[in-house]
Short mmCIF file of C-alpha atoms in Angstrom, two decimals:
data_model
loop_
_atom_site.label_atom_id
_atom_site.label_comp_id
_atom_site.label_asym_id
_atom_site.label_seq_id
_atom_site.Cartn_x
_atom_site.Cartn_y
_atom_site.Cartn_z
CA UNK A 139 29.97 34.54 -1.09
CA UNK A 140 33.15 35.19 0.53
CA UNK A 141 34.57 31.78 -0.29
CA UNK A 142 33.59 32.33 -3.81
CA UNK A 143 35.24 35.91 -3.91
CA UNK A 144 38.46 34.46 -2.21
CA UNK A 145 38.63 31.56 -5.21
CA UNK A 146 38.13 34.19 -7.92
CA UNK A 147 41.03 34.44 -10.20
CA UNK A 148 43.11 37.91 -10.02
CA UNK A 149 45.31 39.48 -12.70
CA UNK A 150 48.33 38.25 -10.85
CA UNK A 151 47.11 34.50 -11.02
CA UNK A 152 46.24 34.81 -14.39
CA UNK A 153 49.97 36.27 -15.22
CA UNK A 154 51.52 33.26 -13.30
CA UNK A 155 48.91 30.49 -14.75
CA UNK A 156 49.81 32.01 -18.47
CA UNK A 157 53.67 31.95 -17.78
CA UNK A 158 53.34 28.21 -16.42
CA UNK A 159 51.18 27.06 -19.06
CA UNK A 160 53.60 28.45 -21.80
CA UNK A 161 56.59 26.65 -20.52
CA UNK A 162 54.58 23.42 -20.04
CA UNK A 163 52.99 23.51 -23.09
CA UNK A 164 56.41 23.77 -24.86
CA UNK A 165 57.59 20.82 -22.85
CA UNK A 166 54.59 18.59 -23.95
CA UNK A 167 54.69 19.80 -27.75
CA UNK A 168 58.37 18.38 -27.79
CA UNK A 169 57.00 15.15 -26.49
CA UNK A 170 53.78 15.10 -28.69
CA UNK A 171 55.97 15.69 -31.86
CA UNK A 172 57.78 12.61 -31.38
CA UNK A 173 54.84 10.61 -30.30
CA UNK A 174 53.46 9.62 -34.08
CA UNK A 175 56.40 8.30 -35.55
CA UNK A 176 58.61 6.63 -32.88
CA UNK A 177 57.31 3.27 -33.90
CA UNK A 178 57.08 4.25 -37.58
CA UNK A 179 60.98 5.44 -37.54
CA UNK A 180 61.93 1.84 -35.83
CA UNK A 181 60.43 0.28 -38.41
CA UNK A 182 61.67 2.28 -41.27
CA UNK A 183 65.14 1.26 -39.94
CA UNK A 184 64.44 -2.18 -40.44
CA UNK A 185 63.90 -3.48 -36.82
CA UNK A 186 61.48 -6.30 -36.05
CA UNK A 187 58.44 -5.79 -33.71
CA UNK A 188 60.57 -7.64 -30.84
CA UNK A 189 63.60 -5.08 -31.34
CA UNK A 190 61.21 -2.19 -31.35
CA UNK A 191 59.46 -3.66 -28.01
CA UNK A 192 63.04 -3.77 -26.54
CA UNK A 193 63.78 -0.26 -27.64
CA UNK A 194 60.27 0.96 -25.79
CA UNK A 195 61.31 -1.63 -23.03
CA UNK A 196 64.54 0.47 -22.40
CA UNK A 197 62.71 3.76 -22.06
CA UNK A 198 60.04 2.53 -19.75
CA UNK A 199 62.87 0.85 -17.80
CA UNK A 200 64.74 3.72 -17.45
CA UNK A 201 61.90 5.86 -16.58
CA UNK A 202 61.07 2.85 -13.62
CA UNK A 203 64.68 2.96 -12.33
CA UNK A 204 65.50 6.63 -12.54
CA UNK A 205 62.04 7.87 -11.67
CA UNK A 206 62.58 6.39 -8.04
CA UNK A 207 65.20 9.28 -7.27
CA UNK A 208 65.04 11.90 -9.87
CA UNK A 209 61.80 13.46 -8.18
CA UNK A 210 63.63 13.47 -4.90
CA UNK A 211 66.38 15.30 -6.72
CA UNK A 212 64.12 17.84 -7.87
CA UNK A 213 62.61 18.23 -4.26
CA UNK A 214 66.45 18.66 -3.32
CA UNK A 215 68.06 20.47 -6.01
CA UNK A 216 65.36 22.40 -7.29
CA UNK A 217 62.46 21.90 -9.69
CA UNK A 218 63.41 24.86 -12.06
CA UNK A 219 66.92 23.19 -12.22
CA UNK A 220 65.27 19.58 -12.96
CA UNK A 221 62.80 21.28 -15.32
CA UNK A 222 65.80 22.57 -17.54
CA UNK A 223 67.45 19.09 -17.23
CA UNK A 224 64.36 17.67 -18.81
CA UNK A 225 65.40 19.69 -22.05
CA UNK A 226 69.06 18.56 -21.86
CA UNK A 227 68.20 14.92 -21.62
CA UNK A 228 65.06 14.87 -24.01
CA UNK A 229 67.26 17.09 -26.48
CA UNK A 230 70.18 14.61 -26.61
CA UNK A 231 67.41 11.65 -27.01
CA UNK A 232 66.31 13.42 -30.17
CA UNK A 233 69.93 13.55 -31.60
CA UNK A 234 70.12 9.68 -31.41
CA UNK A 235 67.06 9.39 -33.59
CA UNK A 236 69.44 10.44 -36.55
CA UNK A 237 71.63 7.22 -36.24
CA UNK A 238 70.12 3.93 -37.57
CA UNK A 239 72.07 1.96 -34.77
CA UNK A 240 70.14 -0.19 -32.48
CA UNK A 241 72.74 0.83 -29.40
CA UNK A 242 72.66 4.43 -30.20
CA UNK A 243 68.67 4.29 -30.49
CA UNK A 244 68.71 2.43 -27.13
CA UNK A 245 70.91 4.95 -25.20
CA UNK A 246 68.39 7.50 -26.65
CA UNK A 247 65.37 5.70 -25.10
CA UNK A 248 67.43 5.47 -21.80
CA UNK A 249 67.52 9.42 -21.99
CA UNK A 250 64.03 9.80 -22.77
CA UNK A 251 62.91 7.68 -19.70
CA UNK A 252 64.80 10.01 -17.55
CA UNK A 253 63.21 13.01 -19.35
CA UNK A 254 59.79 11.57 -18.78
CA UNK A 255 60.14 11.08 -15.33
CA UNK A 256 61.09 14.71 -15.16
CA UNK A 257 58.41 16.19 -17.51
CA UNK A 258 55.68 14.63 -14.99
CA UNK A 259 56.91 15.39 -12.05
CA UNK A 260 59.21 18.43 -11.63
CA UNK A 261 56.90 20.73 -14.03
CA UNK A 262 53.87 20.15 -11.94
CA UNK A 263 55.72 19.88 -8.39
CA UNK A 264 57.04 23.40 -9.45
CA UNK A 265 53.79 24.99 -10.39
CA UNK A 266 51.67 23.60 -7.44
CA UNK A 267 54.42 25.08 -4.88
CA UNK A 268 54.60 28.28 -6.57
CA UNK A 269 50.94 28.46 -6.78
CA UNK A 270 50.80 27.73 -2.68
CA UNK A 271 53.76 29.92 -2.20
CA UNK A 272 51.97 33.17 -3.79
CA UNK A 273 48.89 32.72 -1.77
CA UNK A 274 46.55 31.82 -4.61
CA UNK A 275 43.32 30.17 -3.79
CA UNK A 276 43.81 26.31 -3.40
CA UNK A 277 40.87 25.77 -5.59
CA UNK A 278 42.28 27.52 -8.51
CA UNK A 279 44.92 24.80 -9.17
CA UNK A 280 41.86 22.64 -10.82
CA UNK A 281 41.47 25.32 -13.05
CA UNK A 282 45.39 25.36 -14.22
CA UNK A 283 45.16 21.74 -14.45
CA UNK A 284 42.04 21.82 -16.54
CA UNK A 285 43.63 24.79 -18.91
CA UNK A 286 46.93 22.57 -18.99
CA UNK A 287 44.82 19.45 -20.25
CA UNK A 288 42.89 21.63 -22.68
CA UNK A 289 46.01 23.38 -24.06
CA UNK A 290 47.84 20.06 -24.03
CA UNK A 291 45.20 18.77 -26.36
CA UNK A 292 45.60 21.78 -28.79
CA UNK A 293 48.98 21.47 -28.83
CA UNK A 294 49.20 17.81 -29.62
CA UNK A 295 46.68 18.17 -32.36
CA UNK A 296 49.02 20.90 -33.75
CA UNK A 297 51.98 18.39 -33.13
CA UNK A 298 50.29 15.67 -35.08
CA UNK A 299 49.64 17.73 -38.25
CA UNK A 300 53.19 19.35 -37.91
CA UNK A 301 54.55 16.09 -37.66
CA UNK A 302 52.96 14.56 -40.54
CA UNK A 303 53.84 17.62 -42.83
CA UNK A 304 57.58 17.46 -41.74
CA UNK A 305 57.65 13.66 -42.18
CA UNK A 306 55.93 13.53 -45.47
CA UNK A 307 58.52 16.06 -47.01
CA UNK A 308 61.67 15.41 -44.80
CA UNK A 309 61.47 11.64 -43.61
CA UNK A 310 60.47 10.21 -40.43
CA UNK A 311 63.39 11.56 -38.44
CA UNK A 312 62.37 15.22 -39.14
CA UNK A 313 59.57 15.41 -36.10
CA UNK A 314 62.25 14.57 -33.73
CA UNK A 315 64.72 17.50 -35.10
CA UNK A 316 61.53 19.70 -34.79
CA UNK A 317 61.02 18.41 -31.30
CA UNK A 318 64.66 19.32 -30.40
CA UNK A 319 64.03 23.28 -31.64
CA UNK A 320 60.99 23.21 -29.33
CA UNK A 321 63.20 21.63 -26.51
CA UNK A 322 65.76 24.41 -26.75
CA UNK A 323 63.17 27.22 -26.64
CA UNK A 324 61.29 25.49 -23.76
CA UNK A 325 64.55 25.08 -21.65
CA UNK A 326 65.63 28.81 -22.32
CA UNK A 327 62.18 30.08 -21.06
CA UNK A 328 62.46 27.86 -17.77
CA UNK A 329 65.98 29.58 -16.99
CA UNK A 330 64.92 32.99 -17.82
CA UNK A 331 61.44 33.05 -16.36
CA UNK A 332 61.02 30.85 -13.30
CA UNK A 333 62.43 31.29 -9.95
CA UNK A 334 63.75 28.37 -8.14
CA UNK A 335 61.73 26.20 -5.50
CA UNK A 336 62.35 23.30 -3.22
CA UNK A 337 60.84 20.39 -1.80
CA UNK A 338 62.79 19.32 1.55
CA UNK A 339 66.15 20.57 1.15
CA UNK A 340 67.72 19.48 4.35
CA UNK A 341 67.87 15.90 3.49
CA UNK A 342 69.54 13.35 0.98
CA UNK A 343 68.11 11.78 -1.71
CA UNK A 344 67.88 8.52 0.05
CA UNK A 345 66.26 10.00 2.90
CA UNK A 346 63.84 11.85 0.74
CA UNK A 347 62.73 8.54 -0.83
CA UNK A 348 62.22 6.91 2.76
CA UNK A 349 60.17 10.23 3.65
CA UNK A 350 57.93 9.71 0.66
CA UNK A 351 57.46 5.97 1.27
CA UNK A 352 56.45 7.35 4.86
CA UNK A 353 54.03 9.65 3.26
CA UNK A 354 52.25 6.87 1.48
CA UNK A 355 51.97 4.86 4.74
CA UNK A 356 50.46 7.76 6.67
CA UNK A 357 47.46 8.41 4.41
CA UNK A 358 45.83 5.65 2.72
CA UNK A 359 44.55 7.81 0.05
CA UNK A 360 47.80 8.63 -1.33
CA UNK A 361 48.79 4.69 -2.38
CA UNK A 362 45.19 4.29 -3.54
CA UNK A 363 45.74 7.10 -5.39
CA UNK A 364 48.92 6.00 -6.57
CA UNK A 365 47.51 2.27 -7.48
CA UNK A 366 44.84 3.74 -9.69
CA UNK A 367 47.25 6.16 -11.61
CA UNK A 368 49.83 3.22 -12.32
CA UNK A 369 47.07 0.76 -13.70
CA UNK A 370 45.80 3.69 -15.89
CA UNK A 371 48.91 4.67 -16.76
CA UNK A 372 50.34 1.51 -17.61
CA UNK A 373 47.39 0.83 -19.72
CA UNK A 374 47.94 3.99 -21.43
CA UNK A 375 51.60 3.49 -22.32
CA UNK A 376 51.00 -0.05 -23.56
CA UNK A 377 48.43 1.67 -25.77
CA UNK A 378 50.97 3.82 -27.27
CA UNK A 379 52.89 0.81 -28.50
CA UNK A 380 49.87 -1.03 -29.42
CA UNK A 381 47.49 1.50 -31.41
CA UNK A 382 49.74 1.64 -34.54
CA UNK A 383 50.13 -2.29 -35.20
CA UNK A 384 46.30 -2.77 -34.05
CA UNK A 385 44.93 -0.18 -36.27
CA UNK A 386 47.29 -1.74 -39.56
CA UNK A 387 45.72 -5.16 -38.55
CA UNK A 388 42.59 -3.89 -38.49
CA UNK A 389 42.67 -2.18 -41.83
CA UNK A 390 44.04 -5.27 -43.23
CA UNK A 391 41.34 -7.43 -41.60
CA UNK A 392 38.41 -5.16 -42.69
CA UNK A 393 39.41 -4.20 -46.11
CA UNK A 394 41.59 -7.28 -47.20
CA UNK A 395 44.75 -5.31 -47.85
CA UNK A 396 47.62 -3.41 -46.05
CA UNK A 397 47.39 0.39 -46.29
CA UNK A 398 49.95 3.22 -45.44
CA UNK A 399 48.30 5.02 -42.75
CA UNK A 400 48.76 8.77 -41.87
CA UNK A 401 49.99 8.21 -38.37
CA UNK A 402 49.98 12.35 -37.56
CA UNK A 403 46.54 12.80 -38.76
CA UNK A 404 45.39 9.33 -36.47
CA UNK A 405 47.27 11.10 -33.77
CA UNK A 406 45.53 14.53 -34.21
CA UNK A 407 42.15 12.85 -34.02
CA UNK A 408 43.20 11.20 -30.65
CA UNK A 409 44.45 14.79 -29.23
CA UNK A 410 40.99 16.12 -30.39
CA UNK A 411 39.14 13.40 -28.33
CA UNK A 412 41.51 14.39 -25.34
CA UNK A 413 40.46 17.94 -25.77
CA UNK A 414 37.00 16.88 -25.45
CA UNK A 415 37.75 14.99 -22.43
CA UNK A 416 39.31 17.85 -20.64
CA UNK A 417 36.29 20.04 -21.63
CA UNK A 418 33.87 16.94 -20.23
CA UNK A 419 36.11 17.16 -16.91
CA UNK A 420 35.45 20.88 -16.36
CA UNK A 421 31.98 20.69 -16.95
CA UNK A 422 31.32 17.68 -14.75
CA UNK A 423 33.34 19.51 -11.73
CA UNK A 424 31.52 22.70 -12.43
CA UNK A 425 28.12 20.85 -11.95
CA UNK A 426 29.17 19.76 -8.46
CA UNK A 427 30.47 16.16 -9.23
CA UNK A 428 33.32 15.19 -6.84
CA UNK A 429 36.67 14.70 -8.51
CA UNK A 430 37.20 11.25 -6.98
CA UNK A 431 33.82 10.31 -8.42
CA UNK A 432 34.73 11.38 -11.81
CA UNK A 433 38.31 9.75 -11.75
CA UNK A 434 36.77 6.56 -10.68
CA UNK A 435 33.92 6.20 -13.38
CA UNK A 436 36.35 7.32 -15.92
CA UNK A 437 38.64 4.32 -15.20
CA UNK A 438 35.67 1.87 -15.76
CA UNK A 439 34.71 3.76 -18.99
CA UNK A 440 38.35 3.34 -20.44
CA UNK A 441 38.25 -0.26 -19.55
CA UNK A 442 35.03 -0.70 -21.67
CA UNK A 443 36.54 1.10 -24.56
CA UNK A 444 39.50 -1.19 -24.74
CA UNK A 445 37.55 -4.02 -24.47
CA UNK A 446 36.35 -3.62 -28.14
CA UNK A 447 39.76 -4.79 -29.74
CA UNK A 448 39.73 -7.78 -27.59
CA UNK A 449 36.15 -8.61 -29.18
CA UNK A 450 36.42 -7.43 -32.74
CA UNK A 451 39.20 -6.85 -35.49
CA UNK A 452 37.08 -4.24 -37.61
CA UNK A 453 38.97 -1.42 -38.16
CA UNK A 454 36.15 1.04 -37.84
CA UNK A 455 35.21 -0.19 -34.34
CA UNK A 456 38.50 -0.25 -33.24
CA UNK A 457 39.51 3.15 -34.24
CA UNK A 458 36.30 4.42 -32.65
CA UNK A 459 37.17 2.54 -29.39
CA UNK A 460 40.44 4.13 -29.35
CA UNK A 461 39.09 7.62 -29.99
CA UNK A 462 36.64 7.10 -26.97
CA UNK A 463 39.68 5.92 -24.67
CA UNK A 464 41.75 8.99 -25.71
CA UNK A 465 38.27 10.77 -24.25
CA UNK A 466 38.87 9.30 -20.83
CA UNK A 467 42.64 10.17 -21.24
CA UNK A 468 41.33 13.78 -21.47
CA UNK A 469 38.95 13.43 -18.31
CA UNK A 470 42.02 11.39 -16.49
CA UNK A 471 44.65 13.97 -16.45
CA UNK A 472 43.20 16.99 -14.99
CA UNK A 473 41.26 14.66 -12.88
CA UNK A 474 44.68 13.14 -11.10
CA UNK A 475 46.39 16.13 -11.48
CA UNK A 476 43.58 17.87 -8.99
CA UNK A 477 43.68 14.67 -6.73
CA UNK A 478 47.34 14.76 -6.58
CA UNK A 479 47.36 18.32 -5.73
CA UNK A 480 45.03 17.64 -3.02
CA UNK A 481 46.46 14.23 -1.24
CA UNK A 482 50.11 14.10 -2.18
CA UNK A 483 52.22 16.03 0.42
CA UNK A 484 53.86 19.17 -0.63
CA UNK A 485 57.49 18.35 1.05
CA UNK A 486 57.81 15.52 -1.15
CA UNK A 487 55.79 15.73 -3.92
CA UNK A 488 58.02 14.95 -6.69
CA UNK A 489 59.45 12.01 -5.16
CA UNK A 490 56.14 10.46 -4.29
CA UNK A 491 54.76 11.29 -8.02
CA UNK A 492 57.88 9.25 -9.30
CA UNK A 493 57.23 6.25 -6.87
CA UNK A 494 53.90 5.91 -8.44
CA UNK A 495 55.47 5.39 -12.04
CA UNK A 496 57.89 2.50 -10.82
CA UNK A 497 54.96 -0.08 -10.87
CA UNK A 498 53.40 1.63 -13.96
CA UNK A 499 56.90 0.88 -15.81
CA UNK A 500 57.18 -2.59 -14.47
CA UNK A 501 53.76 -3.35 -15.77
CA UNK A 502 54.64 -1.97 -19.30
CA UNK A 503 57.64 -3.76 -19.37
CA UNK A 504 56.65 -7.06 -18.33
CA UNK A 505 54.22 -6.80 -21.43
CA UNK A 506 56.37 -5.62 -23.84
CA UNK A 507 58.92 -8.36 -23.00
CA UNK A 508 56.35 -10.75 -24.25
CA UNK A 509 54.86 -8.86 -26.97
CA UNK A 510 56.49 -10.73 -29.63
CA UNK A 511 54.93 -13.73 -28.89
CA UNK A 512 51.14 -12.26 -27.90
CA UNK A 513 48.45 -11.46 -30.57
CA UNK A 514 47.15 -7.85 -30.09
CA UNK A 515 43.68 -9.32 -28.60
CA UNK A 516 45.74 -10.88 -25.69
CA UNK A 517 47.55 -7.56 -25.17
CA UNK A 518 44.53 -5.43 -25.10
CA UNK A 519 43.23 -8.09 -22.78
CA UNK A 520 45.67 -7.57 -20.33
CA UNK A 521 45.19 -3.89 -20.57
CA UNK A 522 41.32 -4.36 -19.80
CA UNK A 523 42.36 -6.35 -16.79
CA UNK A 524 44.39 -3.63 -15.54
CA UNK A 525 41.87 -0.91 -15.86
CA UNK A 526 38.78 -2.93 -14.92
CA UNK A 527 40.06 -5.60 -12.32
CA UNK A 528 37.01 -5.80 -9.96
CA UNK A 529 39.10 -5.83 -6.79
CA UNK A 530 40.82 -2.70 -7.70
CA UNK A 531 38.10 -0.86 -8.65
CA UNK A 532 35.84 -2.03 -5.55
CA UNK A 533 38.67 -1.03 -3.58
CA UNK A 534 38.75 2.17 -4.76
CA UNK A 535 35.25 2.38 -4.57
CA UNK A 536 34.81 1.78 -1.09
CA UNK A 537 37.59 3.65 0.12
CA UNK A 538 36.95 7.06 -1.66
CA UNK A 539 33.11 6.83 -2.09
CA UNK A 540 32.15 5.04 1.13
CA UNK A 541 30.72 2.10 -0.65
CA UNK A 542 30.35 -1.22 -1.75
CA UNK A 543 28.05 -3.44 -4.16
CA UNK A 544 25.64 -4.39 -0.96
CA UNK A 545 25.14 -0.89 -0.10
CA UNK A 546 24.55 0.62 -3.40
CA UNK A 547 20.77 0.73 -2.98
CA UNK A 548 21.28 1.81 0.63
CA UNK A 549 23.05 4.83 -0.64
CA UNK A 550 20.50 5.63 -3.18
CA UNK A 551 18.15 5.66 -0.25
CA UNK A 552 19.76 8.35 1.41
CA UNK A 553 20.33 10.50 -1.61
CA UNK A 554 23.99 9.40 -2.63
CA UNK A 555 23.19 9.42 -6.18
CA UNK A 556 26.94 9.25 -7.61
CA UNK A 557 27.40 5.64 -5.89
CA UNK A 558 25.85 4.17 -9.12
CA UNK A 559 28.28 6.09 -11.09
CA UNK A 560 31.12 4.96 -8.99
CA UNK A 561 30.70 1.43 -7.66
CA UNK A 562 28.56 -0.30 -10.08
CA UNK A 563 30.69 0.21 -13.21
CA UNK A 564 33.36 -1.51 -10.89
CA UNK A 565 31.27 -4.62 -10.21
CA UNK A 566 29.98 -4.80 -13.69
CA UNK A 567 33.53 -4.37 -15.56
CA UNK A 568 34.66 -7.18 -12.59
CA UNK A 569 31.98 -9.27 -13.95
CA UNK A 570 33.14 -8.56 -17.59
CA UNK A 571 36.70 -9.21 -17.04
CA UNK A 572 35.98 -12.53 -14.81
CA UNK A 573 33.75 -13.63 -17.86
CA UNK A 574 37.00 -13.04 -20.56
CA UNK A 575 39.24 -14.59 -18.32
CA UNK A 576 37.35 -17.57 -17.15
CA UNK A 577 38.27 -20.21 -19.99
CA UNK A 578 41.98 -19.65 -19.31
CA UNK A 579 41.30 -19.71 -15.43
CA UNK A 580 39.20 -22.93 -15.67
CA UNK A 581 42.27 -24.70 -17.21
CA UNK A 582 44.55 -23.89 -14.24
CA UNK A 583 44.93 -26.43 -11.37
CA UNK A 584 44.59 -23.79 -8.65
CA UNK A 585 40.99 -22.85 -10.01
CA UNK A 586 40.06 -26.43 -10.24
CA UNK A 587 41.05 -26.93 -6.60
CA UNK A 588 39.26 -23.83 -5.34
CA UNK A 589 36.39 -24.91 -7.28
CA UNK A 590 36.24 -28.33 -5.53
CA UNK A 591 36.74 -26.69 -2.04
CA UNK A 592 33.69 -24.48 -2.68
CA UNK A 593 31.71 -27.23 -3.99
CA UNK A 594 32.60 -29.44 -0.53
CA UNK A 595 31.56 -26.23 1.66
CA UNK A 596 28.37 -26.06 -0.10
CA UNK A 597 27.42 -29.75 0.19
CA UNK A 598 28.30 -29.74 4.12
CA UNK A 599 25.19 -30.07 6.19
CA UNK A 600 24.48 -26.98 8.30
CA UNK A 601 25.67 -26.98 11.92
CA UNK A 602 23.02 -27.89 14.35
#
């Protein structure tokens, strides 16, 4: 009872929570306003799919490069200051969308990559540090993340509808100008209402990065969490590039003719799904399901969703699978936010979080470099492999759930019912990925040699 009372939200906490959410949701609104029409704007300027892929690569590459040190800069120079810098960088990126020039747009993508690194590190790091500094109960962080995801979904739905409205009346560049106005308001609030907080200010940026790497080595749960985050978000950001051409191709294959799609409305549907996912996360946590189990099972379900466009071009099934995947994204954001708040060290939080983004962006860039020569099924097959790679999921299962496939039934026997939801999906999806990749694997010389070696081993007589 005493613990429950200590964790009860106070009026002071609610005031702090509302203040942070107002700023954070404005920052996210500016990002969401641009999402539905990035691909469409570049396409309207006459760029090919390969050129558009290069522009996306510039953004992800920028985030990968600058992400290695902007987090440490936030820890050293101040999370408030770097949150304001987010508005400046992203605002300049919006301005570049006015120009039908590849090199200007490329610069804009680089700036947006820097801004994205700040958005997903500085704002969260400021909130968690301030939450702890004010002495609020640690479990209330999960409440803030759940509300942030729910609010983020509502904001994104509104952003999709607003982007459709202004794009219909003023062209594809209009959502970016509206985002610029929102960024000005967000930056003003950060400067006017936030006090500064820091990570470790006594070290330089390089030392901060070294300390972040040391934190990864000190607690194996941190790199495991980072690996899971990198795989899921690599899939998510590749999906951001692929959902538009995939739906266009699906409509043409299903109905026999290409049709103009209302990207903003589709985007709003996706955001409703994210809102449903955030509510599902809150419901699961309130019933006592460990956050680690929720996150683990969620990745498995996400892999199953994005296996659908690998297997069919039917627009209805593909769209339904995309909506289901967005539900998984709604579960993912508060789940991973809560786990980061639990396991990632405070002193180098922003730097550690951005280290996680490096492999994420590398994976996305590798796919986008080749996207012009790959069909949609192949790209989604790669995404499924990232999400459902049996070894990765089973590794996370053994580390976080204390289980492997051979012990699932033993766990059930002692009452660990969540082992079915955490480990078994990894085994099943690992088998699915293997079955999908088997034709390609069977054609490789290495697979042939390994198969022959295994056959010889089985043919050997047992030792006397």
